[in-house]
Amino acid sequence: MAGGGSGDGEEPEFQIAPMIDVLLVLLIFFMSSITKQVARVDKTILLPVATNASKRDNARDESIINVRWDPAAQKAEFNFEDSVYPKLDPLVPVLTQRQAASKHHRIVIRGDRLVPAEQISLVMAAAAEAGIADITFAASPR
């Protein structure tokens, strides 16, 4: 008899080990990408309450800027990707680069309840200077 295979006429066996390896790699990839997103959110910020708040679309490219208020010093602190910015001027080139890389880039502002509106408007001005018009505000539903 000529031909390839086992020669006994049986179906080839399905190898499950390579499939499990691929699934584990995908699981690790998705877990690491979600962890990166969660790490950018400052849990110490008390968000304002908005009863009509809706969930955001997570499928888009976005930058999260946390605005923390120090009541003792009466000043805002801007946190972006584990870096603290007392002023937003150094952040504008980074945001400009993100906007150039993705035309549908969005800024998410997570401002503390106590932050004055003037400080939030500074973040909006920095986003506008970077050419980003899509701005979302984070709020708590209750």
mmCIF file with all atom_site columns, C-alpha atoms in Angstrom:
data_model
loop_
_atom_site.group_PDB
_atom_site.id
_atom_site.type_symbol
_atom_site.label_atom_id
_atom_site.label_alt_id
_atom_site.label_comp_id
_atom_site.label_asym_id
_atom_site.label_entity_id
_atom_site.label_seq_id
_atom_site.pdbx_PDB_ins_code
_atom_site.Cartn_x
_atom_site.Cartn_y
_atom_site.Cartn_z
_atom_site.occupancy
_atom_site.B_iso_or_equiv
_atom_site.pdbx_formal_charge
_atom_site.auth_seq_id
_atom_site.auth_comp_id
_atom_site.auth_asym_id
_atom_site.auth_atom_id
_atom_site.pdbx_PDB_model_num
ATOM 1   C CA . MET A 1 1   ? 0.000   0.000  0.000  1.00 0.00 ? 1   MET A CA 1
ATOM 2   C CA . ALA A 1 2   ? 1.262   3.389  -0.934 1.00 0.00 ? 2   ALA A CA 1
ATOM 3   C CA . GLY A 1 3   ? 0.165   6.551  0.850  1.00 0.00 ? 3   GLY A CA 1
ATOM 4   C CA . GLY A 1 4   ? 0.768   8.704  3.820  1.00 0.00 ? 4   GLY A CA 1
ATOM 5   C CA . GLY A 1 5   ? -0.777  8.503  7.200  1.00 0.00 ? 5   GLY A CA 1
ATOM 6   C CA . SER A 1 6   ? -1.013  5.734  9.711  1.00 0.00 ? 6   SER A CA 1
ATOM 7   C CA . GLY A 1 7   ? -2.187  3.209  7.177  1.00 0.00 ? 7   GLY A CA 1
ATOM 8   C CA . ASP A 1 8   ? -4.804  1.721  9.450  1.00 0.00 ? 8   ASP A CA 1
ATOM 9   C CA . GLY A 1 9   ? -7.711  3.793  8.073  1.00 0.00 ? 9   GLY A CA 1
ATOM 10  C CA . GLU A 1 10  ? -8.489  5.598  11.346 1.00 0.00 ? 10  GLU A CA 1
ATOM 11  C CA . GLU A 1 11  ? -9.258  9.290  11.736 1.00 0.00 ? 11  GLU A CA 1
ATOM 12  C CA . PRO A 1 12  ? -6.336  11.425 12.920 1.00 0.00 ? 12  PRO A CA 1
ATOM 13  C CA . GLU A 1 13  ? -6.430  12.361 16.608 1.00 0.00 ? 13  GLU A CA 1
ATOM 14  C CA . PHE A 1 14  ? -7.382  15.879 17.636 1.00 0.00 ? 14  PHE A CA 1
ATOM 15  C CA . GLN A 1 15  ? -4.580  17.504 19.641 1.00 0.00 ? 15  GLN A CA 1
ATOM 16  C CA . ILE A 1 16  ? -6.111  19.507 22.489 1.00 0.00 ? 16  ILE A CA 1
ATOM 17  C CA . ALA A 1 17  ? -2.859  20.671 24.137 1.00 0.00 ? 17  ALA A CA 1
ATOM 18  C CA . PRO A 1 18  ? -2.012  23.267 21.418 1.00 0.00 ? 18  PRO A CA 1
ATOM 19  C CA . MET A 1 19  ? -5.562  24.639 21.609 1.00 0.00 ? 19  MET A CA 1
ATOM 20  C CA . ILE A 1 20  ? -5.249  25.083 25.381 1.00 0.00 ? 20  ILE A CA 1
ATOM 21  C CA . ASP A 1 21  ? -1.922  26.883 24.876 1.00 0.00 ? 21  ASP A CA 1
ATOM 22  C CA . VAL A 1 22  ? -3.522  29.325 22.418 1.00 0.00 ? 22  VAL A CA 1
ATOM 23  C CA . LEU A 1 23  ? -6.456  29.967 24.748 1.00 0.00 ? 23  LEU A CA 1
ATOM 24  C CA . LEU A 1 24  ? -4.135  30.651 27.676 1.00 0.00 ? 24  LEU A CA 1
ATOM 25  C CA . VAL A 1 25  ? -2.127  33.153 25.621 1.00 0.00 ? 25  VAL A CA 1
ATOM 26  C CA . LEU A 1 26  ? -5.342  34.959 24.641 1.00 0.00 ? 26  LEU A CA 1
ATOM 27  C CA . LEU A 1 27  ? -6.529  34.961 28.240 1.00 0.00 ? 27  LEU A CA 1
ATOM 28  C CA . ILE A 1 28  ? -3.250  36.479 29.455 1.00 0.00 ? 28  ILE A CA 1
ATOM 29  C CA . PHE A 1 29  ? -3.376  39.113 26.699 1.00 0.00 ? 29  PHE A CA 1
ATOM 30  C CA . PHE A 1 30  ? -6.905  40.230 27.572 1.00 0.00 ? 30  PHE A CA 1
ATOM 31  C CA . MET A 1 31  ? -6.214  40.202 31.308 1.00 0.00 ? 31  MET A CA 1
ATOM 32  C CA . SER A 1 32  ? -3.125  42.376 30.899 1.00 0.00 ? 32  SER A CA 1
ATOM 33  C CA . SER A 1 33  ? -4.934  44.890 28.678 1.00 0.00 ? 33  SER A CA 1
ATOM 34  C CA . ILE A 1 34  ? -7.815  45.190 31.159 1.00 0.00 ? 34  ILE A CA 1
ATOM 35  C CA . THR A 1 35  ? -5.394  45.549 34.086 1.00 0.00 ? 35  THR A CA 1
ATOM 36  C CA . LYS A 1 36  ? -3.662  48.418 32.297 1.00 0.00 ? 36  LYS A CA 1
ATOM 37  C CA . GLN A 1 37  ? -7.000  50.227 31.918 1.00 0.00 ? 37  GLN A CA 1
ATOM 38  C CA . VAL A 1 38  ? -7.931  49.718 35.567 1.00 0.00 ? 38  VAL A CA 1
ATOM 39  C CA . ALA A 1 39  ? -4.512  50.949 36.717 1.00 0.00 ? 39  ALA A CA 1
ATOM 40  C CA . ARG A 1 40  ? -5.154  54.355 35.122 1.00 0.00 ? 40  ARG A CA 1
ATOM 41  C CA . VAL A 1 41  ? -8.213  54.950 37.301 1.00 0.00 ? 41  VAL A CA 1
ATOM 42  C CA . ASP A 1 42  ? -7.543  56.656 40.640 1.00 0.00 ? 42  ASP A CA 1
ATOM 43  C CA . LYS A 1 43  ? -9.828  54.976 43.185 1.00 0.00 ? 43  LYS A CA 1
ATOM 44  C CA . THR A 1 44  ? -9.319  57.730 45.775 1.00 0.00 ? 44  THR A CA 1
ATOM 45  C CA . ILE A 1 45  ? -11.304 60.220 43.693 1.00 0.00 ? 45  ILE A CA 1
ATOM 46  C CA . LEU A 1 46  ? -14.918 60.643 44.776 1.00 0.00 ? 46  LEU A CA 1
ATOM 47  C CA . LEU A 1 47  ? -16.787 61.149 41.518 1.00 0.00 ? 47  LEU A CA 1
ATOM 48  C CA . PRO A 1 48  ? -19.769 63.490 41.292 1.00 0.00 ? 48  PRO A CA 1
ATOM 49  C CA . VAL A 1 49  ? -23.168 61.797 41.232 1.00 0.00 ? 49  VAL A CA 1
ATOM 50  C CA . ALA A 1 50  ? -25.188 61.799 38.022 1.00 0.00 ? 50  ALA A CA 1
ATOM 51  C CA . THR A 1 51  ? -28.396 59.780 38.184 1.00 0.00 ? 51  THR A CA 1
ATOM 52  C CA . ASN A 1 52  ? -28.633 59.640 34.381 1.00 0.00 ? 52  ASN A CA 1
ATOM 53  C CA . ALA A 1 53  ? -25.029 58.535 33.872 1.00 0.00 ? 53  ALA A CA 1
ATOM 54  C CA . SER A 1 54  ? -24.536 55.917 31.166 1.00 0.00 ? 54  SER A CA 1
ATOM 55  C CA . LYS A 1 55  ? -21.742 53.432 30.616 1.00 0.00 ? 55  LYS A CA 1
ATOM 56  C CA . ARG A 1 56  ? -19.033 54.534 28.232 1.00 0.00 ? 56  ARG A CA 1
ATOM 57  C CA . ASP A 1 57  ? -17.981 52.772 25.064 1.00 0.00 ? 57  ASP A CA 1
ATOM 58  C CA . ASN A 1 58  ? -14.735 50.982 26.025 1.00 0.00 ? 58  ASN A CA 1
ATOM 59  C CA . ALA A 1 59  ? -13.907 50.045 22.454 1.00 0.00 ? 59  ALA A CA 1
ATOM 60  C CA . ARG A 1 60  ? -12.358 53.452 21.709 1.00 0.00 ? 60  ARG A CA 1
ATOM 61  C CA . ASP A 1 61  ? -8.858  54.730 22.295 1.00 0.00 ? 61  ASP A CA 1
ATOM 62  C CA . GLU A 1 62  ? -8.863  57.052 25.278 1.00 0.00 ? 62  GLU A CA 1
ATOM 63  C CA . SER A 1 63  ? -6.683  58.838 27.793 1.00 0.00 ? 63  SER A CA 1
ATOM 64  C CA . ILE A 1 64  ? -7.827  59.136 31.389 1.00 0.00 ? 64  ILE A CA 1
ATOM 65  C CA . ILE A 1 65  ? -6.921  62.271 33.343 1.00 0.00 ? 65  ILE A CA 1
ATOM 66  C CA . ASN A 1 66  ? -7.618  62.126 37.074 1.00 0.00 ? 66  ASN A CA 1
ATOM 67  C CA . VAL A 1 67  ? -8.107  65.499 38.793 1.00 0.00 ? 67  VAL A CA 1
ATOM 68  C CA . ARG A 1 68  ? -7.623  65.330 42.554 1.00 0.00 ? 68  ARG A CA 1
ATOM 69  C CA . TRP A 1 69  ? -8.356  68.279 44.837 1.00 0.00 ? 69  TRP A CA 1
ATOM 70  C CA . ASP A 1 70  ? -6.225  69.092 47.864 1.00 0.00 ? 70  ASP A CA 1
ATOM 71  C CA . PRO A 1 71  ? -8.515  71.097 50.167 1.00 0.00 ? 71  PRO A CA 1
ATOM 72  C CA . ALA A 1 72  ? -5.691  72.089 52.539 1.00 0.00 ? 72  ALA A CA 1
ATOM 73  C CA . ALA A 1 73  ? -3.573  73.638 49.781 1.00 0.00 ? 73  ALA A CA 1
ATOM 74  C CA . GLN A 1 74  ? -6.617  74.694 47.730 1.00 0.00 ? 74  GLN A CA 1
ATOM 75  C CA . LYS A 1 75  ? -5.056  73.359 44.548 1.00 0.00 ? 75  LYS A CA 1
ATOM 76  C CA . ALA A 1 76  ? -5.688  70.677 41.965 1.00 0.00 ? 76  ALA A CA 1
ATOM 77  C CA . GLU A 1 77  ? -3.365  67.829 41.084 1.00 0.00 ? 77  GLU A CA 1
ATOM 78  C CA . PHE A 1 78  ? -3.575  66.236 37.632 1.00 0.00 ? 78  PHE A CA 1
ATOM 79  C CA . ASN A 1 79  ? -2.678  62.561 37.345 1.00 0.00 ? 79  ASN A CA 1
ATOM 80  C CA . PHE A 1 80  ? -2.075  60.960 33.951 1.00 0.00 ? 80  PHE A CA 1
ATOM 81  C CA . GLU A 1 81  ? -0.704  57.421 33.551 1.00 0.00 ? 81  GLU A CA 1
ATOM 82  C CA . ASP A 1 82  ? 1.003   57.247 36.945 1.00 0.00 ? 82  ASP A CA 1
ATOM 83  C CA . SER A 1 83  ? 2.559   60.701 36.559 1.00 0.00 ? 83  SER A CA 1
ATOM 84  C CA . VAL A 1 84  ? 1.520   63.748 38.561 1.00 0.00 ? 84  VAL A CA 1
ATOM 85  C CA . TYR A 1 85  ? 1.311   67.076 36.766 1.00 0.00 ? 85  TYR A CA 1
ATOM 86  C CA . PRO A 1 86  ? 0.944   70.267 38.850 1.00 0.00 ? 86  PRO A CA 1
ATOM 87  C CA . LYS A 1 87  ? 0.264   72.085 35.556 1.00 0.00 ? 87  LYS A CA 1
ATOM 88  C CA . LEU A 1 88  ? -1.032  70.713 32.258 1.00 0.00 ? 88  LEU A CA 1
ATOM 89  C CA . ASP A 1 89  ? 1.463   72.355 29.861 1.00 0.00 ? 89  ASP A CA 1
ATOM 90  C CA . PRO A 1 90  ? 3.816   69.313 29.721 1.00 0.00 ? 90  PRO A CA 1
ATOM 91  C CA . LEU A 1 91  ? 0.850   67.021 29.060 1.00 0.00 ? 91  LEU A CA 1
ATOM 92  C CA . VAL A 1 92  ? -0.287  68.775 25.852 1.00 0.00 ? 92  VAL A CA 1
ATOM 93  C CA . PRO A 1 93  ? 2.464   67.273 23.594 1.00 0.00 ? 93  PRO A CA 1
ATOM 94  C CA . VAL A 1 94  ? 1.631   63.768 24.853 1.00 0.00 ? 94  VAL A CA 1
ATOM 95  C CA . LEU A 1 95  ? -2.059  64.278 24.094 1.00 0.00 ? 95  LEU A CA 1
ATOM 96  C CA . THR A 1 96  ? -1.203  65.746 20.684 1.00 0.00 ? 96  THR A CA 1
ATOM 97  C CA . GLN A 1 97  ? 0.796   62.632 19.861 1.00 0.00 ? 97  GLN A CA 1
ATOM 98  C CA . ARG A 1 98  ? -2.100  60.392 20.943 1.00 0.00 ? 98  ARG A CA 1
ATOM 99  C CA . GLN A 1 99  ? -4.508  62.386 18.771 1.00 0.00 ? 99  GLN A CA 1
ATOM 100 C CA . ALA A 1 100 ? -2.169  62.059 15.779 1.00 0.00 ? 100 ALA A CA 1
ATOM 101 C CA . ALA A 1 101 ? -1.973  58.284 16.286 1.00 0.00 ? 101 ALA A CA 1
ATOM 102 C CA . SER A 1 102 ? -5.747  57.844 16.516 1.00 0.00 ? 102 SER A CA 1
ATOM 103 C CA . LYS A 1 103 ? -8.202  60.337 15.038 1.00 0.00 ? 103 LYS A CA 1
ATOM 104 C CA . HIS A 1 104 ? -10.976 59.014 17.301 1.00 0.00 ? 104 HIS A CA 1
ATOM 105 C CA . HIS A 1 105 ? -9.041  59.592 20.518 1.00 0.00 ? 105 HIS A CA 1
ATOM 106 C CA . ARG A 1 106 ? -11.068 60.582 23.557 1.00 0.00 ? 106 ARG A CA 1
ATOM 107 C CA . ILE A 1 107 ? -10.213 62.231 26.879 1.00 0.00 ? 107 ILE A CA 1
ATOM 108 C CA . VAL A 1 108 ? -11.956 60.956 30.012 1.00 0.00 ? 108 VAL A CA 1
ATOM 109 C CA . ILE A 1 109 ? -11.885 63.460 32.864 1.00 0.00 ? 109 ILE A CA 1
ATOM 110 C CA . ARG A 1 110 ? -12.274 61.910 36.320 1.00 0.00 ? 110 ARG A CA 1
ATOM 111 C CA . GLY A 1 111 ? -12.618 64.924 38.571 1.00 0.00 ? 111 GLY A CA 1
ATOM 112 C CA . ASP A 1 112 ? -13.174 64.784 42.302 1.00 0.00 ? 112 ASP A CA 1
ATOM 113 C CA . ARG A 1 113 ? -16.481 66.176 43.599 1.00 0.00 ? 113 ARG A CA 1
ATOM 114 C CA . LEU A 1 114 ? -14.667 69.042 45.306 1.00 0.00 ? 114 LEU A CA 1
ATOM 115 C CA . VAL A 1 115 ? -12.671 70.189 42.258 1.00 0.00 ? 115 VAL A CA 1
ATOM 116 C CA . PRO A 1 116 ? -13.719 73.685 41.159 1.00 0.00 ? 116 PRO A CA 1
ATOM 117 C CA . ALA A 1 117 ? -15.035 73.986 37.610 1.00 0.00 ? 117 ALA A CA 1
ATOM 118 C CA . GLU A 1 118 ? -12.080 76.225 36.664 1.00 0.00 ? 118 GLU A CA 1
ATOM 119 C CA . GLN A 1 119 ? -9.697  73.291 37.154 1.00 0.00 ? 119 GLN A CA 1
ATOM 120 C CA . ILE A 1 120 ? -11.816 71.027 34.946 1.00 0.00 ? 120 ILE A CA 1
ATOM 121 C CA . SER A 1 121 ? -11.867 73.735 32.291 1.00 0.00 ? 121 SER A CA 1
ATOM 122 C CA . LEU A 1 122 ? -8.043  73.715 32.332 1.00 0.00 ? 122 LEU A CA 1
ATOM 123 C CA . VAL A 1 123 ? -8.113  70.025 31.369 1.00 0.00 ? 123 VAL A CA 1
ATOM 124 C CA . MET A 1 124 ? -10.614 70.796 28.620 1.00 0.00 ? 124 MET A CA 1
ATOM 125 C CA . ALA A 1 125 ? -8.377  73.606 27.334 1.00 0.00 ? 125 ALA A CA 1
ATOM 126 C CA . ALA A 1 126 ? -5.361  71.265 27.267 1.00 0.00 ? 126 ALA A CA 1
ATOM 127 C CA . ALA A 1 127 ? -7.385  68.714 25.294 1.00 0.00 ? 127 ALA A CA 1
ATOM 128 C CA . ALA A 1 128 ? -8.490  71.422 22.859 1.00 0.00 ? 128 ALA A CA 1
ATOM 129 C CA . GLU A 1 129 ? -4.903  72.597 22.438 1.00 0.00 ? 129 GLU A CA 1
ATOM 130 C CA . ALA A 1 130 ? -3.946  69.006 21.602 1.00 0.00 ? 130 ALA A CA 1
ATOM 131 C CA . GLY A 1 131 ? -6.708  68.900 18.979 1.00 0.00 ? 131 GLY A CA 1
ATOM 132 C CA . ILE A 1 132 ? -8.980  66.527 20.888 1.00 0.00 ? 132 ILE A CA 1
ATOM 133 C CA . ALA A 1 133 ? -12.643 67.497 20.785 1.00 0.00 ? 133 ALA A CA 1
ATOM 134 C CA . ASP A 1 134 ? -14.157 64.324 22.245 1.00 0.00 ? 134 ASP A CA 1
ATOM 135 C CA . ILE A 1 135 ? -14.268 64.728 26.020 1.00 0.00 ? 135 ILE A CA 1
ATOM 136 C CA . THR A 1 136 ? -16.146 62.526 28.459 1.00 0.00 ? 136 THR A CA 1
ATOM 137 C CA . PHE A 1 137 ? -16.728 63.167 32.155 1.00 0.00 ? 137 PHE A CA 1
ATOM 138 C CA . ALA A 1 138 ? -16.757 60.300 34.623 1.00 0.00 ? 138 ALA A CA 1
ATOM 139 C CA . ALA A 1 139 ? -19.606 60.237 37.140 1.00 0.00 ? 139 ALA A CA 1
ATOM 140 C CA . SER A 1 140 ? -21.048 57.819 39.636 1.00 0.00 ? 140 SER A CA 1
ATOM 141 C CA . PRO A 1 141 ? -24.631 56.658 39.090 1.00 0.00 ? 141 PRO A CA 1
ATOM 142 C CA . ARG A 1 142 ? -25.357 56.898 42.847 1.00 0.00 ? 142 ARG A CA 1
#
